Coordinates of N, CA and C in Angstrom, one line a residue:
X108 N 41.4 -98.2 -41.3 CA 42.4 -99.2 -41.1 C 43.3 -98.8 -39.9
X109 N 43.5 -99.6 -39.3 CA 44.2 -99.4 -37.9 C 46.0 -99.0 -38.5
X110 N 46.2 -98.0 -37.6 CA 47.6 -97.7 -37.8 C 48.6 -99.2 -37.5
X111 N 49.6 -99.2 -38.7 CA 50.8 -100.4 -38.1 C 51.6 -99.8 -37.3
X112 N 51.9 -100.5 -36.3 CA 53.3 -100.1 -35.3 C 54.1 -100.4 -35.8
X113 N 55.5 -99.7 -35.9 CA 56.9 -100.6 -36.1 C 57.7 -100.4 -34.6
X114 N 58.6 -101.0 -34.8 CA 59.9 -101.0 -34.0 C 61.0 -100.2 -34.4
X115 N 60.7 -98.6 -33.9 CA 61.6 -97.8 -34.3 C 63.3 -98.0 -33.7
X116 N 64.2 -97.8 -34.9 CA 65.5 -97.7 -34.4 C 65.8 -96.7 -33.6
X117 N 66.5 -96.8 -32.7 CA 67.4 -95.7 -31.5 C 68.2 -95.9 -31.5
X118 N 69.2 -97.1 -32.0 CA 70.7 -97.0 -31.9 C 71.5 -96.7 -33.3
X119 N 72.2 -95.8 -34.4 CA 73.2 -96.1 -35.1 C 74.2 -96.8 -35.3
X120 N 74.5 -97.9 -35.4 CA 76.0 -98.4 -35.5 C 76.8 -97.2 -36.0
X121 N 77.9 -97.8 -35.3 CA 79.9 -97.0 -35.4 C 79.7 -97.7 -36.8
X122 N 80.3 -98.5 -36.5 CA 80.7 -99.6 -37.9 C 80.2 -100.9 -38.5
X123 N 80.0 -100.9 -39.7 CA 79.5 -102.2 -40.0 C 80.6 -103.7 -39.6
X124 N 79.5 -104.6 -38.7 CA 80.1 -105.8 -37.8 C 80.0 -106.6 -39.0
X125 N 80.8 -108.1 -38.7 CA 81.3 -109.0 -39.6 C 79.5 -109.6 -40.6
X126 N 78.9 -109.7 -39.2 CA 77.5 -110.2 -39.9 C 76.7 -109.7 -40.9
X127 N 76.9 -108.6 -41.2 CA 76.2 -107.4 -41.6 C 77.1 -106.9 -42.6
X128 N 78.3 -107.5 -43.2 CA 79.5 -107.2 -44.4 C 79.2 -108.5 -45.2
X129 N 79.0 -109.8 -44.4 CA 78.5 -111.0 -45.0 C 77.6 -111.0 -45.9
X130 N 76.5 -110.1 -45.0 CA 74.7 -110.1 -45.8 C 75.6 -109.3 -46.6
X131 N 75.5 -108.1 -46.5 CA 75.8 -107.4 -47.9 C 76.2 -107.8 -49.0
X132 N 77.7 -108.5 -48.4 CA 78.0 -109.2 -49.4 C 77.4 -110.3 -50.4
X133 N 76.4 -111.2 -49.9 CA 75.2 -111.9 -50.4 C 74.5 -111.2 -51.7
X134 N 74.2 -109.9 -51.0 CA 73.3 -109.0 -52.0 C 74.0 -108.7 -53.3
X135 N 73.2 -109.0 -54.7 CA 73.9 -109.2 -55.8 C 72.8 -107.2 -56.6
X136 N 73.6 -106.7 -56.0 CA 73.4 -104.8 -56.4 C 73.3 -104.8 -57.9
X137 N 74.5 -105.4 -58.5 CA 74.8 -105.3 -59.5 C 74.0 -104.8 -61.2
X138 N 72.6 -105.6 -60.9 CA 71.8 -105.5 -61.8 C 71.1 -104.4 -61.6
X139 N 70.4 -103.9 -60.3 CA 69.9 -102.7 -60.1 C 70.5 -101.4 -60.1
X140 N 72.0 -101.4 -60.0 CA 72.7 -100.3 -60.1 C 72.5 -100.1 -62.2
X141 N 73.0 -101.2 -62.8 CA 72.7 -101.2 -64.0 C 71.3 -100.5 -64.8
X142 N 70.4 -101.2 -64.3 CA 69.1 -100.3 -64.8 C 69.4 -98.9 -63.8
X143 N 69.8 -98.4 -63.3 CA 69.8 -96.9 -62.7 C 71.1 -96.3 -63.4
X144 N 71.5 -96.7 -64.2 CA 72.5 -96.0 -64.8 C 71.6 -95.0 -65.9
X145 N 70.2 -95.3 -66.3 CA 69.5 -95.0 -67.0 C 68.9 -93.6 -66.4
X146 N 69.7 -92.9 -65.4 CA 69.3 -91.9 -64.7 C 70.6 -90.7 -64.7
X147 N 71.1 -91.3 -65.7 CA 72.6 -90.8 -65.4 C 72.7 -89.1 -66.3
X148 N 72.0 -89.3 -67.1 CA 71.4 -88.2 -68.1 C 70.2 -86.8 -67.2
X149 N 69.9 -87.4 -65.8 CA 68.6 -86.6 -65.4 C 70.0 -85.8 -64.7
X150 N 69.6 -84.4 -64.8 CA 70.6 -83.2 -63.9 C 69.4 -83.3 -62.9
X151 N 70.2 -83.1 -61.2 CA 69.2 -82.2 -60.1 C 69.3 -80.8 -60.1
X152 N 68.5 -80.1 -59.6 CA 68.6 -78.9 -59.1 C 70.0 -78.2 -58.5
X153 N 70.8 -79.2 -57.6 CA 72.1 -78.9 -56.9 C 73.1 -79.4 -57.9
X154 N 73.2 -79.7 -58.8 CA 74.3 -80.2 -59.4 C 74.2 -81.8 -59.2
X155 N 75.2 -82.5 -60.4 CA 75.1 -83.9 -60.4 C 74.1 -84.4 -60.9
X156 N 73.4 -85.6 -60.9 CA 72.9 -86.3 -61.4 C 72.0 -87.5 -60.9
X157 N 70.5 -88.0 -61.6 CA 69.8 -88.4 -60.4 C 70.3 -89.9 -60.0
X158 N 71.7 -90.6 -60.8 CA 72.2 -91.3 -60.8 C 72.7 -92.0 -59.6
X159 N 73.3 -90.8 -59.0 CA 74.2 -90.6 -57.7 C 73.3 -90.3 -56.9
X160 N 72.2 -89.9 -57.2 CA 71.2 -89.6 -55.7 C 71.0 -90.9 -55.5
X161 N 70.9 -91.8 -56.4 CA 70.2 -93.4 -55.8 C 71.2 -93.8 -54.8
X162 N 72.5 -93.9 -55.6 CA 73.6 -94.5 -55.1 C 73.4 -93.7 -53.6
X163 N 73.6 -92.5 -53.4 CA 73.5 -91.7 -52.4 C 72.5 -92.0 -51.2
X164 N 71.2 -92.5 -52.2 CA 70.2 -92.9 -51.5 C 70.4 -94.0 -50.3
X165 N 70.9 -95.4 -51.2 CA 71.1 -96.5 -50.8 C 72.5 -96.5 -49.5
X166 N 73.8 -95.7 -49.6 CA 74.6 -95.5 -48.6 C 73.9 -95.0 -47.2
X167 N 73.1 -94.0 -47.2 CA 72.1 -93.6 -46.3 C 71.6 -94.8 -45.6
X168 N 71.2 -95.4 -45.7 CA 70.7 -96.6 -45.4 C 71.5 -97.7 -44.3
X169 N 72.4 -97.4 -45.9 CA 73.7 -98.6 -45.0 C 74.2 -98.1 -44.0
X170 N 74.5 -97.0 -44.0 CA 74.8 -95.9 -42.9 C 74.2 -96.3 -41.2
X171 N 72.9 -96.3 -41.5 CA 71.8 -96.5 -40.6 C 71.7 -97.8 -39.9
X172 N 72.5 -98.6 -41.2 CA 72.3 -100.0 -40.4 C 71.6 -100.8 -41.3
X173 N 71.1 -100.8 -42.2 CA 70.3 -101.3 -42.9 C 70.5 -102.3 -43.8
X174 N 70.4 -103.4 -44.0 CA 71.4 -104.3 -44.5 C 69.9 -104.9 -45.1
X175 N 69.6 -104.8 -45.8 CA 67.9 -105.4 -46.4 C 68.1 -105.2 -47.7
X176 N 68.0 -106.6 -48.3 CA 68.4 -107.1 -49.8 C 67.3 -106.4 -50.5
X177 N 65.7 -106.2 -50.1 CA 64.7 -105.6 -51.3 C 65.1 -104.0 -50.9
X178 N 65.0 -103.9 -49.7 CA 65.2 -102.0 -49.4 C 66.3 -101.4 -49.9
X179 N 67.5 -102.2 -50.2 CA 68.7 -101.4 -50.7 C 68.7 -101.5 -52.3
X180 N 68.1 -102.7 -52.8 CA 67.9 -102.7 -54.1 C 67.2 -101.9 -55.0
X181 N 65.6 -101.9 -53.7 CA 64.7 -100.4 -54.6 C 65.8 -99.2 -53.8
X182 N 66.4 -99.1 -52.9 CA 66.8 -97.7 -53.5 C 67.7 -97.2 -54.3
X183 N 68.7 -98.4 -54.8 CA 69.0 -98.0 -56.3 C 68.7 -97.2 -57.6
X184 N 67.2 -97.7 -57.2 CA 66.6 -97.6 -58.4 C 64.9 -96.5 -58.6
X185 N 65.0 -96.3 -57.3 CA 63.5 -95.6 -56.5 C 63.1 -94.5 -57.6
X186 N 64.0 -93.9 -58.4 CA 63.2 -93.1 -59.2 C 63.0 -93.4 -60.8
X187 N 63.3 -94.6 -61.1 CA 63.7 -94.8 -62.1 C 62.2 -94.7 -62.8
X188 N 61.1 -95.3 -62.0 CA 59.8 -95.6 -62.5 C 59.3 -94.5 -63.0
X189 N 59.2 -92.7 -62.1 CA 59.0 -92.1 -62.4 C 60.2 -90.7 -63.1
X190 N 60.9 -91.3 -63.4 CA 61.8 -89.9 -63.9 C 62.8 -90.4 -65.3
X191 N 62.4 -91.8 -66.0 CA 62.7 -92.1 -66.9 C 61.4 -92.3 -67.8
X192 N 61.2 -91.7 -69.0 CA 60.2 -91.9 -69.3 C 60.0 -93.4 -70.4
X193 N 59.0 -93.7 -70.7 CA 58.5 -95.0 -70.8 C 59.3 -96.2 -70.4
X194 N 59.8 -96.2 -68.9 CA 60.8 -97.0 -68.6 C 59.9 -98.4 -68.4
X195 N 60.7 -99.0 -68.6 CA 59.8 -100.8 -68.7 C 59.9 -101.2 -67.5
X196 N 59.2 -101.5 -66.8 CA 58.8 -102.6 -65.4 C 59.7 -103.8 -65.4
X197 N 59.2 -104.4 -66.7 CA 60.0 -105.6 -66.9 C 61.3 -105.7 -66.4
X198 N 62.1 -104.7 -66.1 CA 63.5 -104.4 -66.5 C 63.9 -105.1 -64.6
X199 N 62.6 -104.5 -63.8 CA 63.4 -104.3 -62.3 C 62.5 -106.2 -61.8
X200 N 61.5 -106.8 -63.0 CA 60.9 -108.3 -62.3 C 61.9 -109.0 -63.0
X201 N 62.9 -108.5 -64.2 CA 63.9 -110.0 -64.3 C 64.8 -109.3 -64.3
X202 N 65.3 -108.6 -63.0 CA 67.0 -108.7 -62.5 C 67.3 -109.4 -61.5
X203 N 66.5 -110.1 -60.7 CA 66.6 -111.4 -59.9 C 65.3 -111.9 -59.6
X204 N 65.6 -113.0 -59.0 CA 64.3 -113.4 -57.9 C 63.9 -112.6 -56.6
X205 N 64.5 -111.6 -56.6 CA 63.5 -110.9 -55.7 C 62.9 -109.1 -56.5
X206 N 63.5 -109.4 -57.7 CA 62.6 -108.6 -58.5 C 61.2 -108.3 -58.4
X207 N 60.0 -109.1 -58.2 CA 59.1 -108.9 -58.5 C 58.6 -107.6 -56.8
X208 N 59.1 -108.0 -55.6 CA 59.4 -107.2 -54.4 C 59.6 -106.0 -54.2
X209 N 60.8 -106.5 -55.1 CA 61.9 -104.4 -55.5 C 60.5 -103.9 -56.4
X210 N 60.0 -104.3 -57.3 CA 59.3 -103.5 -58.2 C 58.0 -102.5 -56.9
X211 N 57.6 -104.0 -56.3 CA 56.5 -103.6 -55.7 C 56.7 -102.3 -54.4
X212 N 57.9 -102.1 -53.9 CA 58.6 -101.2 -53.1 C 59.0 -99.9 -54.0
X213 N 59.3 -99.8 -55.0 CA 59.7 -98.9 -55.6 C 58.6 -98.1 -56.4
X214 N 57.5 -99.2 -56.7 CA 55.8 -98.5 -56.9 C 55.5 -98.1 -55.5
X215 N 55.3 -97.7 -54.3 CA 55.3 -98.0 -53.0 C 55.5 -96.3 -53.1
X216 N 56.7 -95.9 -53.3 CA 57.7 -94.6 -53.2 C 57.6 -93.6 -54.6
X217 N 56.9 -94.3 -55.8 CA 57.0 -93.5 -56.6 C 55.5 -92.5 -56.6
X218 N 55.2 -91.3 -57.1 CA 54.2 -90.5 -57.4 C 53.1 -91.1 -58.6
X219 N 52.4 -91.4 -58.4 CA 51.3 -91.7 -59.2 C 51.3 -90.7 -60.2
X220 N 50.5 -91.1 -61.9 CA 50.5 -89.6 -62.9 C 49.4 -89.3 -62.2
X221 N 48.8 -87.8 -62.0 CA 47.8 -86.9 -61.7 C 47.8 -86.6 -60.3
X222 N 48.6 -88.0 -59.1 CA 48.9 -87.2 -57.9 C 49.5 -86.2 -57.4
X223 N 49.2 -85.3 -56.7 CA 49.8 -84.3 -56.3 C 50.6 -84.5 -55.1
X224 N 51.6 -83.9 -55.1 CA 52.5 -84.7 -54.0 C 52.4 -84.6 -52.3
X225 N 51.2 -83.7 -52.1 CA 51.0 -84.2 -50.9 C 49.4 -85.0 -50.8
X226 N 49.3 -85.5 -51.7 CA 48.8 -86.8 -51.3 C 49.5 -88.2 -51.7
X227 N 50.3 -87.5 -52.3 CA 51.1 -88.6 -52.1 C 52.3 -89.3 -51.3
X228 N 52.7 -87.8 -50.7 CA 53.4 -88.5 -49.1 C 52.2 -88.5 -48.1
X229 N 51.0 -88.2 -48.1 CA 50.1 -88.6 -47.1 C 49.5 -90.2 -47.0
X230 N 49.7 -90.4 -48.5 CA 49.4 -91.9 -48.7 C 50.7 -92.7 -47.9
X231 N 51.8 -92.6 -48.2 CA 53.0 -92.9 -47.7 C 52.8 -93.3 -46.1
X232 N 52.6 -92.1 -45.3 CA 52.2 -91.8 -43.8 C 51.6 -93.0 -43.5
X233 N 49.9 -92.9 -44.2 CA 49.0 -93.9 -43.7 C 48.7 -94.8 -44.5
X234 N 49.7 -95.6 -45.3 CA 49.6 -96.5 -45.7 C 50.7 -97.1 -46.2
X235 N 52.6 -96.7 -46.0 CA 53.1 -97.3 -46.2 C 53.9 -98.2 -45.3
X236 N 54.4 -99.3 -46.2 CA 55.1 -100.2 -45.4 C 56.0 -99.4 -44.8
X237 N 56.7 -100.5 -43.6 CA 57.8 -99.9 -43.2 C 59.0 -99.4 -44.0
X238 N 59.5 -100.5 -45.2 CA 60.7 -100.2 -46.2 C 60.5 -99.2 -47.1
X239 N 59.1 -99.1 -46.9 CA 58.6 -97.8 -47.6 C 59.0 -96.3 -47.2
X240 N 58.6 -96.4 -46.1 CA 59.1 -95.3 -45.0 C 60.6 -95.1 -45.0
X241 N 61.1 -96.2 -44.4 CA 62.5 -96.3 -44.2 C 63.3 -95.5 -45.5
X242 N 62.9 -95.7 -46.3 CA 63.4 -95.6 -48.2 C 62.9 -94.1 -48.2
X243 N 61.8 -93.4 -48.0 CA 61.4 -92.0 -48.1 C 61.9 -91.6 -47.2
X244 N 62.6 -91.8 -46.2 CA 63.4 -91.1 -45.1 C 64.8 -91.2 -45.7
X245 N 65.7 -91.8 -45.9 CA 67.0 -91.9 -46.5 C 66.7 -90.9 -48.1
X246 N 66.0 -90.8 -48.7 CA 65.8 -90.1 -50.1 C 65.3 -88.8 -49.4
X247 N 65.2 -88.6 -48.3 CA 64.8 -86.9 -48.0 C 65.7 -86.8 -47.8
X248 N 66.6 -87.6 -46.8 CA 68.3 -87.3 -46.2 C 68.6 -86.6 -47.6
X249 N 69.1 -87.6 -47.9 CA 69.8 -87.0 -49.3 C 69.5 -85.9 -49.9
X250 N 68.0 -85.6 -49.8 CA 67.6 -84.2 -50.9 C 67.8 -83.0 -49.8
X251 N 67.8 -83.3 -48.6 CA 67.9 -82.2 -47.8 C 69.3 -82.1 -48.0
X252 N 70.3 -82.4 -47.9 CA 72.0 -82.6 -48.1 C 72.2 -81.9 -48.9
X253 N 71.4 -82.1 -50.1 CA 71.7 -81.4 -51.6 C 71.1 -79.9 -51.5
X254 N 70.0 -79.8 -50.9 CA 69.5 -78.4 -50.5 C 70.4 -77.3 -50.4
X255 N 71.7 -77.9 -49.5 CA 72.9 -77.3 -49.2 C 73.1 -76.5 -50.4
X256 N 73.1 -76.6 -51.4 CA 73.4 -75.9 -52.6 C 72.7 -75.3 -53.6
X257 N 71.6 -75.2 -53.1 CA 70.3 -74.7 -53.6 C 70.4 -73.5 -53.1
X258 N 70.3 -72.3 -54.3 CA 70.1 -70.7 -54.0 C 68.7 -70.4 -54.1
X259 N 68.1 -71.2 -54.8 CA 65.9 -70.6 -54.5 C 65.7 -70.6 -53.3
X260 N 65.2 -69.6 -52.6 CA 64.9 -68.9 -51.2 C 63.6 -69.8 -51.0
X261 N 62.8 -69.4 -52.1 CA 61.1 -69.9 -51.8 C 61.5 -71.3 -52.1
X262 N 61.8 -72.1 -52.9 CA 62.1 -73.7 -52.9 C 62.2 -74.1 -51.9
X263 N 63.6 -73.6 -51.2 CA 64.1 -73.8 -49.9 C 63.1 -73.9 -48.4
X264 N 62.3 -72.8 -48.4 CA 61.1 -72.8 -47.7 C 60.1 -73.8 -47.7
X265 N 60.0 -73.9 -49.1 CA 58.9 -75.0 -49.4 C 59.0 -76.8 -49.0
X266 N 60.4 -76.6 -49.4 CA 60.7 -78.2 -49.2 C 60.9 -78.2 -47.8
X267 N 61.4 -77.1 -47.1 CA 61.7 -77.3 -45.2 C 60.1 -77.4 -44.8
X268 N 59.4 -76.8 -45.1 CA 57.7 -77.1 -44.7 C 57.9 -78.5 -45.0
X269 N 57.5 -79.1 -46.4 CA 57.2 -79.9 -46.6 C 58.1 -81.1 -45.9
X270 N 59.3 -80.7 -45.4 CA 59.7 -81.8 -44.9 C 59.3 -82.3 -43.1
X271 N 58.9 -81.2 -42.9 CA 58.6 -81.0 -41.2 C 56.8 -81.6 -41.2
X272 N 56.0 -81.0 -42.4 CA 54.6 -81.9 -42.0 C 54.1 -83.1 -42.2
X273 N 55.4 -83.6 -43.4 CA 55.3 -85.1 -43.7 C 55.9 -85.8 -43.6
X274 N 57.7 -85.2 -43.9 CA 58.6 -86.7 -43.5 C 58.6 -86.7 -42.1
X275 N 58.5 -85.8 -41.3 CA 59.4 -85.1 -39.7 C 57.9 -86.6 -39.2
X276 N 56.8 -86.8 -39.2 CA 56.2 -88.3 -38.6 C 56.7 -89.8 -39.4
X277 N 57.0 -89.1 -40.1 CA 57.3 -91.1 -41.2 C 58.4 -91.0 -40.0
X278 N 59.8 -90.2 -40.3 CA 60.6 -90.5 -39.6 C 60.5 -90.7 -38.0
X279 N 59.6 -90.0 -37.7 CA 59.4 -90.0 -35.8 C 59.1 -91.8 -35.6
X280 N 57.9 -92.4 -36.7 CA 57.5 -93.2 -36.6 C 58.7 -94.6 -36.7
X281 N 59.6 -94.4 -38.0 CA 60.6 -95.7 -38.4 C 62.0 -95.6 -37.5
X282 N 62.7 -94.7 -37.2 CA 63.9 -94.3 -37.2 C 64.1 -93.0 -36.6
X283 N 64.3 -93.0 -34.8 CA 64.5 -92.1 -34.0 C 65.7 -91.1 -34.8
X284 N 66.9 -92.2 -34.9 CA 68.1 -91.2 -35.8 C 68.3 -90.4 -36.7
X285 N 67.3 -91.3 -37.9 CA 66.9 -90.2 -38.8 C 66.1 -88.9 -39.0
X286 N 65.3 -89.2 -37.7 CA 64.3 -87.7 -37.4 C 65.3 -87.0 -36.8
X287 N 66.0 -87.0 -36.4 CA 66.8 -86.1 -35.8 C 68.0 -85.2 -36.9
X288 N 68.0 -86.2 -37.6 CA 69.4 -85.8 -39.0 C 68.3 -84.7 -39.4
X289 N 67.2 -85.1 -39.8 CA 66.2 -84.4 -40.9 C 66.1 -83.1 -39.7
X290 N 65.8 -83.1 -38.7 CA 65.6 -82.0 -38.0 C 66.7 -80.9 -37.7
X291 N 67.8 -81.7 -37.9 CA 69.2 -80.6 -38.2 C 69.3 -80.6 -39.5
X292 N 68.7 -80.8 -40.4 CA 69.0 -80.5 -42.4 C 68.0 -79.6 -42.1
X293 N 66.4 -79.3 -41.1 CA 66.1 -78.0 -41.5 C 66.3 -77.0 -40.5
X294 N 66.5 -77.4 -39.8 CA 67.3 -75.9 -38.9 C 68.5 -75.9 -39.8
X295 N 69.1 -76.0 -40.4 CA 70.6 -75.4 -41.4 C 69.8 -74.9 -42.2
X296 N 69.2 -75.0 -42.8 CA 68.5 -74.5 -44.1 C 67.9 -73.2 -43.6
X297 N 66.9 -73.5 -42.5 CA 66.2 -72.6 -42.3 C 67.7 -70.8 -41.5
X298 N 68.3 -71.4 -40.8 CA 69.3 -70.7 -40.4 C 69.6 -69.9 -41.8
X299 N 70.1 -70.4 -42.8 CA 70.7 -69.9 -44.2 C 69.8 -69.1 -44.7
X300 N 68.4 -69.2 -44.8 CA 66.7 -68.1 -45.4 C 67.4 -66.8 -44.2
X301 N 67.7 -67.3 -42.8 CA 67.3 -66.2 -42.0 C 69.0 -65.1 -42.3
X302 N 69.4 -65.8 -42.5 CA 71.0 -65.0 -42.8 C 70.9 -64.5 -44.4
X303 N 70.1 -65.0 -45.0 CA 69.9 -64.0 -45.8 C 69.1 -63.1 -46.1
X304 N 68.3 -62.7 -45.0 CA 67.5 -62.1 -44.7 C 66.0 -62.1 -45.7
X305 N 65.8 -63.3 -46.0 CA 64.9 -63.8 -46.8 C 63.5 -63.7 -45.9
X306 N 63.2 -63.6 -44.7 CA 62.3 -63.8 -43.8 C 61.8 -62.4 -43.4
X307 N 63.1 -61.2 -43.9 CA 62.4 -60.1 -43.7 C 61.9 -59.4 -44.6
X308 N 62.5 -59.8 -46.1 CA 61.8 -59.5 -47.7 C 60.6 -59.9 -48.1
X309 N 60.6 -61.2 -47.5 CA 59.3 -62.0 -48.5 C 57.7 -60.9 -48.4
X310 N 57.1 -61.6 -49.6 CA 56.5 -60.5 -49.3 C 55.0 -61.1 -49.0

C-alpha cells in the first residue's frame, strides 16, 4: 500500500483566533471528559493520574492548533479502551453523533491484546490515519513531560529509544513543531541519564 502524504504543519499559533474559540466552542467535550473520569483511579509512573494525562493529552493539541471535534474528543478518552478493564464501547457510540468516529480513532491508538508494542507503533507509522498520528504525537508530548519525574535510569533510556525510532517519523511526517518539542523532551532526558552518570555504569 502506497504511503499517504499529509500536509505537515510548520506554523504554531501565538494564540487561539476568534474562529477557532467559535469551533471549540461548538464542540460538546462534555460527555467524553465524563466517560474518562473512569481513569481517575489509574496512578502513572510520575505521579497523578491517567485522568489528567487525557485532559493533558487533549490541551497538547489545542496548543498546536488543533481544533478537530473527533481528534479532541478521542483524546479525552484514548486510553480508556485499553486501561479500563471490561470497559464498554457502547459508552464512547452513544455520547453523540460523532461517537461512532471517536470510537473508531481511539481503536486506531489503542494496543491490541497480544500486540507488542512495537508493532504496534509500527502499525501506527504504516497505517495510521493522520488523527491517528496527530493523537500519538500529543500523548508522547505528554509522556515525555512526565518523564521529567521519572527516577528509572533504564525506563528512561528505553522510552527515549523508543521515542526517537517510532514517534521521531510519525511526527517528522504530521507536524514539523511537534518533532521538534519531542526532540528537545529527549535531549533533556538524555542530558539527565548523562549527569547522572548512568552512561558510564550501565553494564
Amino acid at each position: 500500500m502506497a504511503k499517504q502524504l499529509y500536509n505537515m504543519a510548520t506554523e504554531k499559533p501565538d494564540k487561539m483566533d476568534q474562529e477557532h474559540m467559535l469551533q471549540l466552542k461548538s464542540i460538546f467535550l462534555a460527555p467524553y471528559m465524563q466517560i474518562a473520569t473512569g481513569l481517575i483511579g489509574k496512578r502513572r509512573r510520575a505521579g497523578g493520574n491517567m485522568f489528567r494525562h487525557q485532559m493533558d493529552t487533549m490541551s497538547i493539541l489545542i496548543d498546536y492548533g488543533y481544533i478537530d471535534s473527533i481528534l479532541l474528543k478521542a483524546s479525552c478518552i484514548h486510553d480508556t479502551v485499553e486501561d479500563i478493564p471490561g470497559f464498554d464501547m457502547e459508552l464512547i457510540r452513544a455520547a453523540d453523533d460523532e461517537g461512532d468516529e471517536v470510537l473508531k480513532l481511539v481503536l486506531e491508538v489503542t494496543k491490541a491484546d497480544g500486540q507488542n508494542k512495537n508493532e504496534y507503533l509500527r502499525a501506527i507509522i504504516d497505517h495510521g490515519s493522520y488523527r491517528a498520528k496527530l493523537l500519538k504525537c500529543a500523548d508522547r508530548i505528554s509522556n515525555m513531560i512526565s518523564l521529567g519525574f521519572v527516577t528509572d535510569e533504564k525506563f528512561i533510556e528505553r522510552y527515549c529509544d523508543e521515542t526517537e525510532y517510532f514517534i521521531f517519523p510519525i511526527a517528522l511526517e504530521v507536524d514539523y513543531n511537534m518533532y521538534q518539542e519531542l526532540i528537545d523532551l529527549v535531549r533533556t532526558r538524555r542530558e539527565y541519564l548523562e549527569n547522572t552518570g548512568y552512561f558510564d555504569h550501565r553494564g
